[in-house]
Tab-separated table of C-alpha atoms in Angstrom:
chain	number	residue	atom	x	y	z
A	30	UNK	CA	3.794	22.624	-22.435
A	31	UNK	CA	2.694	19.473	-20.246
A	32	UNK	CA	6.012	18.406	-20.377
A	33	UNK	CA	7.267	16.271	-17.261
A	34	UNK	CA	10.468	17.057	-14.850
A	35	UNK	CA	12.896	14.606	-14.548
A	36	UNK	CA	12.631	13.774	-11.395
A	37	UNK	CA	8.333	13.631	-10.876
A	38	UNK	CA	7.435	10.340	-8.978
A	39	UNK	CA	4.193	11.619	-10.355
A	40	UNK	CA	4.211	11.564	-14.438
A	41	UNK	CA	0.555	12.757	-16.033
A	42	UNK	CA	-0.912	9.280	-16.931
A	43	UNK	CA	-2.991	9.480	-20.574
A	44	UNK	CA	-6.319	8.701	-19.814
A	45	UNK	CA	-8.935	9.479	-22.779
A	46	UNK	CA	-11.942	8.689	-20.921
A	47	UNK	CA	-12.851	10.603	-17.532
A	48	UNK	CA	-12.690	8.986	-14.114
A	49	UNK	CA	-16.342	7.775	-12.941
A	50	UNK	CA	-17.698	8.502	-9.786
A	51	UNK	CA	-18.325	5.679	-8.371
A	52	UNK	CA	-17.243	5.000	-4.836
A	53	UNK	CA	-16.590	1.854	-3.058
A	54	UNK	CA	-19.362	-0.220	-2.796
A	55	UNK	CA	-20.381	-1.108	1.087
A	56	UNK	CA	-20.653	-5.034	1.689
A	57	UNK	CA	-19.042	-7.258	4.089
A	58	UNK	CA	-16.095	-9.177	3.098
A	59	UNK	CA	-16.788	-12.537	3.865
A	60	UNK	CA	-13.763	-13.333	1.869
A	61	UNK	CA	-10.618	-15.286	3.230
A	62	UNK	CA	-7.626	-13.065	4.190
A	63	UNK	CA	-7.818	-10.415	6.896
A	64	UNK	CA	-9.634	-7.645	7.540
A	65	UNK	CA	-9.085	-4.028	8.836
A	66	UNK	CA	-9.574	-5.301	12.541
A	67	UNK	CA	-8.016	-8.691	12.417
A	68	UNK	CA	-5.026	-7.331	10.859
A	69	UNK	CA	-4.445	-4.443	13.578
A	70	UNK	CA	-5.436	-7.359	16.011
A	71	UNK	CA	-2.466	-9.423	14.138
A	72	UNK	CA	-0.068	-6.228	14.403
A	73	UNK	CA	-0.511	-5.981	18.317
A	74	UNK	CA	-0.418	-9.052	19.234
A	75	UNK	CA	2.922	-9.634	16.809
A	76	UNK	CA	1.678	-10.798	13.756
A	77	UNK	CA	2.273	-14.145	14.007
A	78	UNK	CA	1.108	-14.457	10.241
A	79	UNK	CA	4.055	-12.240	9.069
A	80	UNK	CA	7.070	-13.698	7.882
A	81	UNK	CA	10.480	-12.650	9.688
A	82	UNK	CA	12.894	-12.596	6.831
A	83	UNK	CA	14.404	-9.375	5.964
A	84	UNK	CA	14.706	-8.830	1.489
A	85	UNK	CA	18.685	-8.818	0.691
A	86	UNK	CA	18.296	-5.596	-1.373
A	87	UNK	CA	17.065	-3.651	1.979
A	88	UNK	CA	18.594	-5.144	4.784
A	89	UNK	CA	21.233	-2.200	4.542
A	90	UNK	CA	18.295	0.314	5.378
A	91	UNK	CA	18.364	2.291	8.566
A	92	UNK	CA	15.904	0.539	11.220
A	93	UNK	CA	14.161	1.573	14.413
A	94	UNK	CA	12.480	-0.625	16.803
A	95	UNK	CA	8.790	-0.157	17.535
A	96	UNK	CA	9.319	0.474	20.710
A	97	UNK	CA	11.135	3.831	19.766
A	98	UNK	CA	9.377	4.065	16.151
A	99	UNK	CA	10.337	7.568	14.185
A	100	UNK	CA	7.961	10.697	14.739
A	101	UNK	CA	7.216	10.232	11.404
A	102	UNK	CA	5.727	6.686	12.177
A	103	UNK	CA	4.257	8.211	15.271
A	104	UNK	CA	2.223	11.267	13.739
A	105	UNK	CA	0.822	8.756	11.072
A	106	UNK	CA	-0.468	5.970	13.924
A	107	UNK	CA	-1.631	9.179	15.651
A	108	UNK	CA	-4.110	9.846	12.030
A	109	UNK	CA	-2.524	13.677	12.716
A	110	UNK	CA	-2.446	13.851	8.616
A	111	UNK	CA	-0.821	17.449	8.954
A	112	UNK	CA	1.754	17.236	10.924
A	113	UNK	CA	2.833	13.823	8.479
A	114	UNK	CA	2.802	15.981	5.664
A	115	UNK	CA	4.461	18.611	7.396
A	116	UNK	CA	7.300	16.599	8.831
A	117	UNK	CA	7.812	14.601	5.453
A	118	UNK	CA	9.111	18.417	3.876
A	119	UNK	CA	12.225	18.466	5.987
A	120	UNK	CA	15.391	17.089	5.969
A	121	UNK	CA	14.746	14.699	9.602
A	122	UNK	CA	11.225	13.688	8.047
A	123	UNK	CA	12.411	12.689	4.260
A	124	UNK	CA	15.465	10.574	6.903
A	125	UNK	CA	12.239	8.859	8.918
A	126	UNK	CA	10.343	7.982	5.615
A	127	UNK	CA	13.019	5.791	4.165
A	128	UNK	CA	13.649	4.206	7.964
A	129	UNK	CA	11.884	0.803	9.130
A	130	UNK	CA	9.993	0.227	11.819
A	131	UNK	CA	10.411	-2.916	12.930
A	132	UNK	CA	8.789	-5.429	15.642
A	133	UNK	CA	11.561	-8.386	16.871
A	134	UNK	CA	10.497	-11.673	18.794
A	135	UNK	CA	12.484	-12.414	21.687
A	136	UNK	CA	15.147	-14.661	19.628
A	137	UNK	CA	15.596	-11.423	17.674
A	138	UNK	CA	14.246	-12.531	14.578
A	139	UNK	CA	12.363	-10.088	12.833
A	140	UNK	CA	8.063	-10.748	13.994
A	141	UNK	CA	6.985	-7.455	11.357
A	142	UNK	CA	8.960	-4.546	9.978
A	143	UNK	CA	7.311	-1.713	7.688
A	144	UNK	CA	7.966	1.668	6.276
A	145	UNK	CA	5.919	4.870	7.330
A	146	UNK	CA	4.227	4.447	3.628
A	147	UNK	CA	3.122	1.035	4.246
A	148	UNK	CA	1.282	2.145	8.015
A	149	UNK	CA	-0.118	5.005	6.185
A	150	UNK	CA	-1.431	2.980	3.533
A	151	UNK	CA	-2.992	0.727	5.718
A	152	UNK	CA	-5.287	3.943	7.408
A	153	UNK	CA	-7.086	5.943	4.464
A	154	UNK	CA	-4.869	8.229	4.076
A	155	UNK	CA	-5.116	11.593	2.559
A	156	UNK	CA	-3.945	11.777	-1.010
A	157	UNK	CA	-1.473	14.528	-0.152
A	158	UNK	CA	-0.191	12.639	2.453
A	159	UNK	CA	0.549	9.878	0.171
A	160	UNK	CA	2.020	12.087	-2.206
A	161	UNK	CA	4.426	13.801	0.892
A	162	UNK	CA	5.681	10.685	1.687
A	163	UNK	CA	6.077	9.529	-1.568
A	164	UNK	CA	8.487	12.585	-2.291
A	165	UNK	CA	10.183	12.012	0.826
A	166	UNK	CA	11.089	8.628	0.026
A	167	UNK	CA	10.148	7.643	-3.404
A	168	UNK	CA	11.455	3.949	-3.026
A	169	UNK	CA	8.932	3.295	-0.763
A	170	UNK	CA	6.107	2.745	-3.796
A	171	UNK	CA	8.178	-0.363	-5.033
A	172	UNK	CA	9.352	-2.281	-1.322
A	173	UNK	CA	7.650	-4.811	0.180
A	174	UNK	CA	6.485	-5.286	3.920
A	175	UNK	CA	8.029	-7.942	6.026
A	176	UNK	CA	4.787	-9.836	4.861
A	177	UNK	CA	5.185	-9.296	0.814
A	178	UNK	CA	2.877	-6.019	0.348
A	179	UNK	CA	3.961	-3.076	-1.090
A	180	UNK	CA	1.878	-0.416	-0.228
A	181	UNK	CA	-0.215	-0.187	-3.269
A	182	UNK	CA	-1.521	-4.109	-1.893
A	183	UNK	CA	-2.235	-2.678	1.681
A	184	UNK	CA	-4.065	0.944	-0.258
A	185	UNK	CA	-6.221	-1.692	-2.203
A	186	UNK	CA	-6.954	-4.192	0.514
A	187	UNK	CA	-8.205	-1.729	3.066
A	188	UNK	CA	-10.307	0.627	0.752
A	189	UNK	CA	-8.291	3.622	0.252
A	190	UNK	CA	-9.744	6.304	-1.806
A	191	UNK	CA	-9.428	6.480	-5.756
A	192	UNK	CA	-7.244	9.097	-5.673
A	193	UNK	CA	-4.805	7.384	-3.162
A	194	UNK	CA	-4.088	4.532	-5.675
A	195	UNK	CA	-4.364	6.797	-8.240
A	196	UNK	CA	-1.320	8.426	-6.550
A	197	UNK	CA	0.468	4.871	-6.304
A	198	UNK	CA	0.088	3.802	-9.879
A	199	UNK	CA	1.316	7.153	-11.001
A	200	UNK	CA	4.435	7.131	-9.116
A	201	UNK	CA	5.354	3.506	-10.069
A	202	UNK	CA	3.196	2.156	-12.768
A	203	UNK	CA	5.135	-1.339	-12.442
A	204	UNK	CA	3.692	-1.547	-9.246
A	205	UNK	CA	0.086	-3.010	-10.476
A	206	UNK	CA	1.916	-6.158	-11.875
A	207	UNK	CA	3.431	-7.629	-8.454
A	208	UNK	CA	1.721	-9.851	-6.479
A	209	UNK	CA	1.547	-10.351	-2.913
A	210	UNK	CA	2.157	-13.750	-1.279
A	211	UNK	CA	-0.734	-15.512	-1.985
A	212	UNK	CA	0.111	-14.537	-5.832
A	213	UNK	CA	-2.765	-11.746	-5.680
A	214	UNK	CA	-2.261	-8.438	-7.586
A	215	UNK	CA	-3.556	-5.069	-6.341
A	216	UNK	CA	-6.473	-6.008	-8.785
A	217	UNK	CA	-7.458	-8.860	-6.758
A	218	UNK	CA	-6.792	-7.074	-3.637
A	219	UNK	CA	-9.144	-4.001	-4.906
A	220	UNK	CA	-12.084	-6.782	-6.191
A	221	UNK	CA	-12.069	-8.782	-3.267
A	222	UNK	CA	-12.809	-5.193	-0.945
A	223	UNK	CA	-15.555	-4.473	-3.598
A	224	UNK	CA	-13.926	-1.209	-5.311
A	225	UNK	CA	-16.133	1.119	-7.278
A	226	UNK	CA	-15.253	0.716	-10.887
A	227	UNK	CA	-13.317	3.944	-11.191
A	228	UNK	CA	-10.559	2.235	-9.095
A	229	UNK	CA	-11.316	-1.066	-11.427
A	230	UNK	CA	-10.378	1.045	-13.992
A	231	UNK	CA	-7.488	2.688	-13.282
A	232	UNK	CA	-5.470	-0.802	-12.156
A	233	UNK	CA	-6.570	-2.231	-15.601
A	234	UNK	CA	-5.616	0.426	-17.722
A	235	UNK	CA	-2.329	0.278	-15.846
A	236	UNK	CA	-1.843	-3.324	-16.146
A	237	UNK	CA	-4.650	-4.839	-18.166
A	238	UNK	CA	-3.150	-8.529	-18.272
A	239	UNK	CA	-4.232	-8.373	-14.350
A	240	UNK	CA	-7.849	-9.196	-15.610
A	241	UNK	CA	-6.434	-12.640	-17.010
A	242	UNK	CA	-4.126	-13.641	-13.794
A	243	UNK	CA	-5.329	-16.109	-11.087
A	244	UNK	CA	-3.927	-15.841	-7.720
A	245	UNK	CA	-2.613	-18.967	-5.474
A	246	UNK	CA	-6.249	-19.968	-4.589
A	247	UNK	CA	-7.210	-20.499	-8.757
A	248	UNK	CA	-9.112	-16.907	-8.336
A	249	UNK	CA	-9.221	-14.347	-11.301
A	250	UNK	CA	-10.047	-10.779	-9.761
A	251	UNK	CA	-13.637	-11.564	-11.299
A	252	UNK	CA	-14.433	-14.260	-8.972
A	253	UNK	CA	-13.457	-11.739	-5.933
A	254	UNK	CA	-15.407	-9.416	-7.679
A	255	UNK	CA	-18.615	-11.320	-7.876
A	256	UNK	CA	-18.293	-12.718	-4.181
A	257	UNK	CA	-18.585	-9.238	-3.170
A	258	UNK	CA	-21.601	-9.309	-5.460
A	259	UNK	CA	-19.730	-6.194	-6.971
């Protein structure tokens, strides 16, 4: 009767038109902000670019070092995309998706601290992963990282699939209105990494004022967009 349960992070979204096909486009990114391999570069070597406060409204949160991260964390650096979904089913691995991982400098201050749907976001995840670790925590969708993504930001800056953010917006529409840091939405994020318009799409319809909002640098997601000669 399409009717929705109470308790879906994933309510049917009304589309009228169909999806469109097409992918990502393939260009450099020339653009300021970090890439795929200066931000793993950034992670390893502590992220000096992070900021190291913790949000009020999580600081309660369980918390593991990264020196001892969760499994959960573990099996998604590892890429081993079954065993994540696997793990996120039972009782430990729903525990390990709502737990931080977090990186301290030697003062103690926090240098990064993430969730296990953040990391995954940042790696192309499968969509059922997404969606496993989504229903393990579903919180997740709508905290930020210790640098002021939530993971919708980090699926959109490093090219996850359609049907990734697809899986995002559905679980927390709300999500496609926040910005990140530098006062860029997912939108901005998506047209800066040249997304195929079926991505485009799906962030406008969600939050179409995003078309009209300039980010701390003066940018509309159109002026991303045509850098990338999208």
């Amino acid at each position: 009767n399409g009717a929705t349960a109470p308790n879906d992070p994933f309510p049917p979204k009304d589309v009228s038109a169909g999806p469109a096909t097409d992918p990502y486009f393939s260009s450099s990114d020339p653009s300021p902000g970090q890439s795929r391999g200066a931000y793993e570069s950034a992670r390893s070597s502590g992220r000096s670019e992070r900021r190291d406060d913790v949000d009020e409204d999580t600081s309660n949160m369980p918390s593991v070092s990264s020196d001892r991260p969760t499994m959960l964390y573990s099996l998604i650096k590892s890429r081993n995309w079954d065993a994540v979904a696997e793990r996120c089913h039972i009782g430990e691995g729903k525990s390990e998706a709502g737990t931080w991982v977090v990186d301290r400098n030697v003062d103690g201050t926090i240098k990064w601290r993430l969730l296990p749907l953040h990391q995954a976001c940042e790696m192309q995840p499968p969509e059922d992963v997404v969606k496993a670790l989504i229903m393990a925590y579903p919180p997740a969708v709508q905290m930020k990282d210790s640098g002021g993504d939530l993971p919708l930001h980090l699926a959109c800056r490093e090219r996850a699939t359609k049907d990734t953010v697809h899986t995002l917006l559905r679980a927390d529409p709300s999500t496609a209105s926040i910005t990140d840091d530098e006062g860029r939405l997912p939108l901005h994020l998506a047209c800066r990494q040249g997304a195929g318009i079926d991505i485009v799409d799906d962030l406008l319809e969600t939050y179409h004022r995003g078309a009209k909002t300039t980010d701390s640098y003066g940018l509309l997601p159109l002026h991303w967009a045509c850098a990338q000669n999208a």
